[in-house]
């Protein structure tokens, strides 16, 4: 199980401690979070954000927000806007250090010219196909391009003309001149610049050549004076190239450090796949509460503090692994338990008539807003002759362990009275109304004669209740690792029942003061969040997470397995 200590002792902080000890960067710690604006951020990014901004906070250093927008075709303003919103919502501050990689295009080009001048890069006229065919394999060396030995003068001339727009897409590339038989395939004369006549969201039509990721990324880090360039494991075998580029042009050289990506069960964690789910209408937009996107989690009712705490507790590792979705829910529940005000709401109402309660009487019952937080105070909940309870809290013929309401049985109505069921009224075989009585001596929930009841139910006053729609979410996939099957598409595992919409819910009137995205608990039901689609006519709640601790159950099972 991930522990709080894992975070304090992670290997990245160990590296930083050592660098501080040896004064490698003059005592500076400067990280960055570098999203590519080609989709909305997901909880994997949250891990990276918490790590980079968290390190900056811990060491009183700095962390930049940098858009890695070197690829013109895929980037959109909408993504830039959403990423800014999400990082800020998570609680982090880049101060005045919001950067765009595309702002460095001139500088990157100048550095490429420098690389050519040093005889370390050449223009290759080979086709993409030829280049990939001559790269060799893991077990066989690649072949040198026939253009590899062009003179520096010729390379400079052709590269300048590439930039000027003389050639079409794919006609030429600039390649680093490293080693075509290098055991690391990334070092076999990788492409530095490609021709792409495409408009860019920031630089418009200014460029028709664009830098490749490996070339651009280290330069971005260098230009921004980053000390520790933290990225995910798949870049481990790109590190030699990161180092090679910076060494060749002899510029300031940050340290790249790789850590394991976050994966969570029953979901997918790639912008490409998430985009597919959105574009093909499997979900309702990037902020669909079923998605692991930060905007989806916000709409579902996850709090920034809970997400940060989750990221802290899963720790930072060098080996890829999968975190149980239930552990995320555990962290969410733990936070909401402390912070969410309680209300009563009935999802599937069953009418209850209190026969011995006058029709014109209304009592204001005092209810506790949050038993975990006395400062949250109390509120009044109206009680009257006609109430609603949860359909499933009544059974005409209760089986053995069903302690809730049944004919002849007495239970407690929370914050109110003991209520006894006299009779169930049916229509077409279905129970549509319960006739009940209260014991007036039990107001507040205890009987003076000391008699006990076995359950306490939530309820609302029918006349005072507000109508609401409640959206219940389940896992979006039926498979633990939907993207991990070679012979199946991840979409084959979409859960057809991941969304259930209840449209005739009844909620106590105090919810009228709630604002969009407020996080609450409906007693006995779970945690919920006010959906931004709500308006004064129609309240909509999203269920964030149930009350039951499914994580504890999983842990118990795991413990049983190992003992
Ligand atoms: P995706 O595969 O979802 O598109 P990406 O790595 O291409 O992710 P970027 O925008 O390039 O997305 O990522 C920005 C930063 O977030 C990078 O430093 C990347 O390593 C990190 N990151 C992305 N996904 C995860 C993850 N699942 N866990 C931890 N960090 C991640
Ligand atoms: Mg990427």
XYZ file of C-alpha atoms and ligand atoms in Angstrom:
595
model
C 0.000 0.000 0.000
C 1.379 3.438 -0.873
C 2.357 5.294 2.232
C 2.769 8.922 3.180
C 6.463 8.280 3.724
C 6.952 7.185 0.121
C 6.683 10.769 -0.985
C 9.181 12.197 1.456
C 11.901 9.777 0.380
C 11.423 9.533 -3.367
C 14.474 9.032 -5.558
C 14.024 12.355 -7.364
C 14.283 14.317 -4.133
C 17.332 12.188 -3.293
C 18.963 13.341 -6.537
C 18.069 16.953 -5.808
C 19.433 16.695 -2.261
C 22.703 15.399 -3.658
C 22.852 18.172 -6.283
C 22.303 20.741 -3.554
C 25.045 19.159 -1.473
C 27.522 19.323 -4.372
C 26.239 22.762 -5.423
C 25.701 21.473 -8.964
C 23.284 24.267 -9.913
C 24.426 26.907 -7.438
C 21.722 25.896 -4.963
C 18.897 26.416 -7.455
C 15.917 24.082 -7.960
C 13.881 24.923 -11.044
C 11.410 22.476 -12.600
C 8.720 22.763 -15.257
C 5.462 21.140 -16.256
C 5.482 20.880 -20.064
C 2.104 19.758 -21.471
C 1.506 19.469 -25.165
C -1.774 21.313 -25.821
C -3.362 18.451 -27.752
C -6.016 17.428 -25.233
C -7.277 18.027 -21.722
C -5.134 17.075 -18.748
C -5.798 13.824 -16.921
C -4.897 12.551 -13.473
C -1.577 11.233 -14.806
C -0.700 14.835 -15.566
C -1.865 15.743 -12.070
C 0.820 13.436 -10.753
C 3.436 15.216 -12.829
C 2.070 18.633 -11.824
C 2.133 17.738 -8.128
C 5.649 16.385 -8.492
C 7.097 19.365 -10.373
C 5.294 22.138 -8.515
C 5.597 20.198 -5.245
C 9.376 19.967 -5.577
C 9.587 23.678 -6.322
C 7.539 24.396 -3.182
C 9.559 22.024 -0.999
C 12.892 23.503 -2.036
C 11.713 27.105 -2.319
C 12.527 26.882 -6.006
C 10.507 27.644 -9.120
C 8.316 25.714 -11.503
C 7.363 26.921 -14.976
C 4.218 26.134 -16.892
C 5.408 25.577 -20.423
C 3.282 24.623 -23.392
C 5.199 22.233 -25.557
C 3.569 23.485 -28.718
C 6.178 22.530 -31.302
C 3.751 20.421 -33.317
C 1.474 22.726 -35.313
C -1.116 20.266 -36.574
C -2.566 19.084 -33.302
C -2.687 22.060 -31.017
C -5.698 24.106 -30.184
C -6.437 27.191 -28.125
C -9.182 25.377 -26.238
C -6.619 22.980 -24.828
C -4.311 25.806 -23.751
C -7.173 27.471 -21.902
C -8.292 24.246 -20.202
C -4.755 23.338 -19.124
C -4.229 26.745 -17.524
C -7.545 26.410 -15.705
C -6.760 22.882 -14.504
C -3.268 23.580 -13.151
C -4.563 26.627 -11.327
C -7.548 24.707 -9.961
C -5.192 22.053 -8.602
C -3.713 24.851 -6.540
C -0.417 25.657 -8.235
C 1.076 28.951 -9.268
C 3.648 29.561 -11.986
C 3.754 33.289 -11.160
C 4.941 35.104 -14.300
C 6.494 32.010 -15.828
C 3.968 30.891 -18.418
C 5.909 29.962 -21.529
C 5.327 28.593 -24.997
C 7.989 26.486 -26.682
C 7.018 28.170 -29.929
C 8.353 31.451 -28.520
C 11.806 29.883 -28.854
C 11.496 28.892 -32.515
C 14.001 31.552 -33.632
C 16.502 30.507 -31.018
C 16.038 26.823 -31.820
C 16.644 27.559 -35.472
C 19.831 29.465 -34.671
C 21.033 26.543 -32.580
C 20.311 24.194 -35.487
C 22.413 26.406 -37.765
C 25.131 26.162 -35.137
C 24.836 22.368 -35.175
C 25.255 22.389 -38.956
C 28.251 24.727 -38.708
C 29.879 22.335 -36.271
C 29.445 19.531 -38.790
C 26.966 17.763 -36.536
C 23.881 17.917 -38.738
C 23.055 17.457 -42.412
C 20.149 17.905 -44.759
C 18.841 14.581 -46.007
C 16.813 14.380 -49.233
C 15.768 10.792 -48.589
C 12.073 10.035 -48.290
C 10.523 9.207 -44.919
C 10.236 5.666 -46.121
C 13.907 5.416 -47.045
C 14.941 6.904 -43.735
C 12.923 4.450 -41.743
C 14.086 1.511 -43.886
C 17.767 2.383 -43.408
C 17.572 2.850 -39.641
C 18.385 -0.828 -39.077
C 16.938 -2.826 -36.214
C 17.763 -3.510 -32.597
C 20.069 -6.295 -33.769
C 21.436 -4.826 -37.003
C 23.091 -1.475 -37.688
C 21.532 1.159 -39.912
C 22.943 2.430 -43.202
C 24.422 5.829 -43.820
C 22.375 8.175 -45.955
C 23.894 9.112 -49.348
C 23.486 12.763 -48.253
C 25.360 12.307 -44.981
C 28.621 13.758 -46.274
C 27.289 16.983 -47.751
C 29.602 19.892 -47.068
C 28.825 22.315 -44.285
C 28.333 25.076 -46.874
C 25.841 23.049 -48.858
C 23.980 22.023 -45.700
C 23.720 25.635 -44.586
C 22.469 26.665 -47.983
C 19.811 23.957 -48.262
C 18.688 24.334 -44.649
C 18.227 28.091 -45.178
C 16.150 27.339 -48.264
C 14.110 24.787 -46.323
C 13.226 27.526 -43.920
C 12.453 29.932 -46.759
C 9.800 27.565 -48.050
C 11.462 26.354 -51.252
C 10.516 22.712 -50.682
C 7.352 20.750 -50.104
C 6.373 18.755 -47.027
C 8.608 15.741 -46.502
C 11.026 16.596 -49.327
C 13.941 17.140 -46.971
C 14.810 16.858 -43.296
C 17.645 18.075 -41.136
C 19.280 15.150 -39.339
C 21.821 15.004 -36.542
C 25.049 13.315 -37.583
C 25.670 10.852 -34.770
C 26.146 7.137 -35.408
C 24.106 4.890 -37.700
C 25.244 1.775 -35.839
C 24.566 3.093 -32.344
C 22.932 0.417 -30.135
C 20.354 3.035 -29.091
C 18.120 3.540 -32.121
C 17.371 7.113 -31.051
C 21.014 7.960 -31.754
C 20.973 6.800 -35.381
C 20.994 10.208 -37.013
C 17.647 11.390 -35.593
C 15.622 14.026 -37.391
C 16.012 17.552 -36.024
C 13.739 19.551 -38.355
C 11.010 18.569 -40.784
C 9.172 20.564 -43.436
C 5.525 21.161 -42.639
C 3.585 23.890 -44.391
C 1.118 24.320 -41.569
C -0.244 27.220 -39.630
C 0.657 27.391 -35.943
C -1.633 28.710 -33.178
C 1.093 31.048 -31.922
C 3.450 31.766 -34.832
C 0.879 31.619 -37.635
C 2.445 31.223 -41.072
C 5.921 32.287 -40.018
C 7.423 28.803 -40.107
C 7.294 25.972 -42.587
C 9.899 23.892 -40.771
C 9.235 22.619 -37.288
C 11.647 21.170 -34.698
C 11.299 17.562 -33.549
C 10.522 16.865 -29.898
C 13.970 15.564 -28.915
C 15.699 18.598 -30.328
C 13.229 21.089 -28.954
C 12.710 19.771 -25.474
C 16.241 19.991 -24.141
C 16.629 23.457 -25.652
C 13.429 24.619 -23.978
C 14.762 23.353 -20.645
C 18.127 24.962 -21.278
C 16.685 28.317 -22.319
C 14.513 28.413 -19.186
C 17.419 27.476 -16.922
C 15.639 24.373 -15.657
C 17.712 22.330 -13.220
C 15.798 19.038 -13.096
C 13.808 18.069 -16.179
C 11.399 15.444 -14.902
C 9.636 13.234 -17.438
C 8.107 9.786 -17.719
C 9.965 6.516 -18.268
C 9.401 6.227 -22.001
C 11.951 9.024 -22.414
C 14.687 7.129 -20.618
C 16.311 5.982 -23.846
C 15.978 9.476 -25.291
C 18.187 10.866 -22.525
C 21.471 10.173 -24.398
C 20.121 12.290 -27.237
C 18.936 15.030 -24.854
C 22.480 15.123 -23.484
C 24.149 14.867 -26.877
C 22.310 17.853 -28.357
C 23.081 20.125 -25.401
C 26.715 19.008 -25.342
C 27.222 19.634 -29.078
C 26.063 23.218 -28.985
C 27.654 23.753 -25.569
C 24.773 25.412 -23.778
C 23.525 25.213 -20.195
C 22.633 21.593 -19.493
C 19.776 20.516 -17.170
C 19.460 16.963 -15.847
C 16.686 14.775 -17.278
C 15.149 12.396 -14.719
C 12.527 9.763 -15.537
C 9.775 8.394 -13.301
C 6.952 5.895 -13.799
C 3.668 7.057 -15.311
C 0.550 6.831 -13.261
C -1.927 4.220 -14.432
C -5.237 3.560 -12.735
C -7.425 0.480 -13.087
C -10.644 0.559 -15.124
C -9.676 3.615 -17.122
C -7.379 4.821 -19.897
C -4.729 7.458 -19.427
C -3.776 8.763 -22.817
C -4.982 11.943 -24.416
C -5.280 10.148 -27.731
C -7.717 7.600 -26.312
C -9.592 10.156 -24.248
C -10.008 12.292 -27.361
C -11.434 9.316 -29.194
C -14.001 8.759 -26.428
C -14.978 12.422 -26.628
C -15.005 12.745 -30.433
C -16.983 9.558 -30.950
C -19.558 10.518 -28.355
C -18.945 7.687 -25.894
C -18.930 10.358 -23.195
C -20.336 13.889 -23.006
C -17.262 16.017 -23.570
C -13.835 16.268 -21.978
C -15.343 17.125 -18.606
C -17.608 14.107 -18.469
C -17.468 12.982 -14.823
C -16.627 9.433 -15.910
C -13.334 10.486 -17.487
C -10.061 10.628 -15.548
C -9.540 14.160 -16.865
C -8.977 16.883 -14.310
C -12.024 18.741 -15.616
C -14.082 15.535 -15.401
C -12.956 14.909 -11.847
C -13.753 18.510 -10.925
C -17.262 18.106 -12.314
C -17.631 14.810 -10.493
C -16.852 16.482 -7.192
C -13.252 15.459 -6.523
C -11.501 18.234 -4.629
C -8.047 19.570 -5.518
C -6.845 18.707 -2.009
C -7.966 15.101 -2.390
C -6.251 14.739 -5.770
C -3.047 16.281 -4.419
C -3.167 13.965 -1.446
C -3.695 10.961 -3.708
C -0.684 11.950 -5.825
C 1.408 12.333 -2.708
C 0.446 8.962 -1.306
C 1.047 6.917 -4.458
C 4.619 8.166 -4.411
C 7.176 8.303 -7.195
C 8.696 5.137 -8.597
C 11.042 3.921 -11.304
C 8.828 1.017 -12.365
C 5.464 1.288 -14.107
C 2.522 -0.029 -12.165
C -1.222 0.238 -11.813
C -2.951 1.974 -8.929
C -6.360 0.692 -7.840
C -9.195 3.023 -8.763
C -10.606 2.215 -5.325
C -7.577 3.827 -3.698
C -8.322 7.063 -5.534
C -11.911 6.840 -4.297
C -10.654 6.209 -0.790
C -8.667 9.468 -0.882
C -11.670 11.356 -2.250
C -13.986 9.931 0.387
C -11.557 10.701 3.170
C -11.385 14.365 2.153
C -15.120 14.787 1.565
C -15.938 13.152 4.885
C -14.142 16.028 6.576
C -15.397 18.829 4.377
C -18.755 18.040 2.753
C -21.907 19.392 4.413
C -24.648 16.793 4.888
C -28.130 16.948 3.446
C -31.032 14.592 3.069
C -32.205 13.605 -0.374
C -34.300 10.753 -1.678
C -33.300 9.280 -5.018
C -36.265 7.000 -5.625
C -39.125 8.414 -3.573
C -41.851 6.416 -1.876
C -44.673 8.450 -0.356
C -45.225 8.197 3.393
C -48.337 9.608 5.066
C -48.185 10.128 8.844
C -51.792 9.565 9.813
C -51.575 11.014 13.316
C -49.827 14.200 12.195
C -51.988 17.237 11.377
C -52.049 18.380 7.793
C -51.352 22.021 8.609
C -48.461 21.359 10.969
C -44.799 21.833 10.039
C -41.950 21.298 12.487
C -38.414 22.498 11.917
C -36.084 19.692 12.919
C -32.532 20.522 13.857
C -29.983 18.680 11.728
C -26.208 18.518 12.074
C -24.370 19.855 9.024
C -21.211 17.836 9.473
C -20.588 15.462 12.374
C -16.846 15.616 11.539
C -16.773 19.389 11.780
C -18.681 21.006 14.681
C -17.957 24.470 13.263
C -20.225 23.637 10.311
C -23.206 24.141 12.635
C -26.784 22.985 12.203
C -29.746 23.671 9.944
C -33.517 23.284 10.029
C -35.267 20.520 8.101
C -39.063 20.727 7.731
C -41.142 17.742 8.859
C -44.790 17.404 7.818
C -47.579 14.897 7.323
C -46.484 13.787 3.860
C -42.920 12.627 3.501
C -40.779 10.715 1.017
C -38.418 7.930 1.858
C -36.198 5.783 -0.342
C -38.163 3.083 -2.128
C -35.560 0.500 -1.185
C -35.891 1.329 2.513
C -39.226 -0.493 2.625
C -40.048 -4.142 2.075
C -43.445 -5.669 2.391
C -42.018 -9.051 3.306
C -38.596 -8.298 4.764
C -36.020 -11.088 4.631
C -33.927 -11.899 7.703
C -31.335 -9.143 7.850
C -33.499 -6.336 6.472
C -33.967 -3.970 9.431
C -35.515 -1.022 7.641
C -39.201 -0.246 7.304
C -41.818 -3.012 6.929
C -45.485 -3.389 7.888
C -45.841 -3.281 11.674
C -42.253 -2.209 12.173
C -40.920 0.940 13.838
C -37.753 2.791 12.694
C -36.166 6.174 13.361
C -36.582 9.025 10.878
C -33.324 10.893 11.213
C -33.466 14.109 13.286
C -37.225 13.541 13.779
C -39.316 10.759 15.339
C -39.816 7.054 15.631
C -42.188 6.153 12.807
C -44.220 2.944 12.599
C -45.654 1.495 9.399
C -49.291 0.457 9.618
C -50.007 -0.456 6.058
C -48.673 -0.441 2.511
C -50.998 0.753 -0.207
C -50.561 -0.874 -3.595
C -51.519 -0.112 -7.125
C -51.171 -2.828 -9.764
C -49.197 -4.884 -7.288
C -46.666 -2.112 -6.598
C -46.344 -0.341 -3.252
C -47.126 3.327 -3.890
C -47.727 4.715 -0.397
C -47.107 3.850 3.220
C -49.530 4.744 5.985
C -47.586 5.352 9.172
C -47.794 6.933 12.617
C -45.253 8.828 14.705
C -44.715 8.504 18.407
C -44.814 12.184 19.508
C -42.719 11.321 22.564
C -39.728 10.348 20.427
C -38.951 13.748 18.951
C -35.192 14.061 18.606
C -34.875 10.335 17.958
C -35.072 8.602 21.333
C -37.924 6.922 23.178
C -38.455 7.891 26.842
C -39.243 4.258 27.657
C -35.863 3.253 26.309
C -37.143 1.038 23.482
C -34.796 0.693 20.543
C -35.188 0.618 16.788
C -32.827 -1.158 14.456
C -32.464 1.455 11.743
C -32.495 5.143 10.948
C -33.805 6.341 7.612
C -33.401 9.569 5.693
C -36.502 11.348 4.445
C -37.756 14.640 3.042
C -41.001 16.532 3.464
C -42.896 16.059 0.193
C -44.349 19.546 0.199
C -41.046 21.286 0.919
C -38.687 19.147 -1.114
C -37.015 20.373 -4.266
C -37.046 18.302 -7.423
C -33.705 17.183 -8.706
C -31.991 15.037 -11.236
C -29.240 12.788 -9.942
C -26.595 11.229 -12.155
C -25.050 8.049 -10.851
C -21.721 7.087 -12.351
C -20.064 3.730 -12.530
C -16.689 2.744 -13.963
C -16.338 3.671 -17.630
C -14.755 0.309 -18.452
C -15.501 -3.229 -17.403
C -11.851 -4.269 -17.692
C -9.055 -3.471 -15.274
C -6.639 -2.538 -18.047
C -8.770 -1.702 -21.091
C -5.796 -0.522 -23.172
C -3.656 -3.506 -22.258
C -5.106 -6.081 -24.648
C -3.222 -6.811 -27.856
C -6.150 -8.387 -29.679
C -8.883 -6.036 -28.520
C -9.636 -2.347 -28.805
C -9.971 -0.473 -25.527
C -13.433 0.648 -26.592
C -14.599 -2.974 -26.622
C -14.599 -2.745 -22.839
C -16.778 0.334 -22.425
C -19.299 -0.262 -19.645
C -22.775 0.216 -21.178
C -24.161 1.035 -17.725
C -21.659 3.662 -16.641
C -24.336 6.358 -16.326
C -27.730 6.110 -14.676
C -29.921 9.195 -14.606
C -32.631 9.506 -11.949
C -35.063 12.284 -12.725
C -37.602 12.318 -9.899
C -35.401 12.792 -6.865
C -36.584 14.842 -3.886
C -34.114 16.922 -1.899
C -34.488 18.902 1.326
C -34.997 22.635 0.678
C -31.702 23.783 2.249
C -29.867 22.793 -0.955
C -31.288 25.850 -2.684
C -28.288 27.870 -1.517
C -25.759 25.571 -3.140
C -23.653 26.777 -6.038
C -22.385 24.854 -9.070
C -19.576 22.428 -8.163
C -20.367 22.543 -4.429
C -19.565 19.218 -2.820
C -22.015 17.667 -0.365
C -23.055 14.393 1.206
C -26.558 13.002 0.939
C -26.878 11.067 4.143
C -26.692 7.290 3.711
C -26.212 7.659 -0.053
C -22.801 9.097 -0.783
C -21.028 12.258 -1.840
C -22.461 14.431 -4.580
C -21.569 17.556 -6.486
C -23.819 20.213 -7.960
C -23.521 19.909 -11.726
C -22.879 23.196 -13.557
C -25.861 22.429 -15.815
C -28.122 23.100 -12.820
C -30.344 26.162 -12.811
C -33.046 27.583 -10.559
C -35.621 25.382 -12.304
C -33.673 22.196 -12.256
C -31.072 20.992 -9.814
C -28.645 18.353 -11.024
C -26.329 16.375 -8.783
C -23.476 14.109 -9.815
C -22.618 11.263 -7.505
C -18.931 11.623 -6.688
C -18.434 8.411 -4.755
C -20.467 6.123 -2.507
C -20.020 5.955 1.238
C -18.785 2.410 1.457
C -15.073 1.906 1.691
C -14.407 -0.494 -1.160
C -10.669 0.085 -0.768
C -10.676 -1.386 2.747
C -12.344 -4.478 1.312
C -9.685 -4.848 -1.385
C -6.918 -4.483 1.179
C -8.514 -7.100 3.382
C -8.700 -9.502 0.449
C -5.056 -8.838 -0.375
C -4.046 -9.422 3.222
C -5.965 -12.671 3.318
C -4.189 -13.789 0.167
C -0.754 -13.141 1.631
C -1.358 -14.718 5.044
P -0.594 11.373 -23.174
O 0.024 10.060 -23.519
O -1.763 11.274 -22.277
O -0.843 12.246 -24.361
P 1.773 12.835 -22.801
O 2.930 12.376 -21.996
O 1.893 12.792 -24.272
O 0.503 12.096 -22.295
P 2.212 15.586 -22.342
O 1.301 16.727 -22.533
O 3.386 15.466 -23.227
O 1.336 14.271 -22.417
O 2.652 15.493 -20.821
C 3.016 16.565 -19.992
C 3.774 16.004 -18.831
O 2.941 15.110 -18.085
C 4.972 15.196 -19.274
O 6.071 15.535 -18.492
C 4.565 13.776 -19.085
O 5.653 12.968 -18.827
C 3.593 13.876 -17.893
N 2.623 12.783 -17.914
C 1.800 12.447 -18.912
N 1.085 11.351 -18.599
C 1.459 10.981 -17.358
C 1.096 9.919 -16.470
N 0.186 9.021 -16.809
N 1.704 9.862 -15.270
C 2.614 10.768 -14.924
N 3.014 11.790 -15.705
C 2.450 11.898 -16.912
Mg 3.054 13.822 -25.565
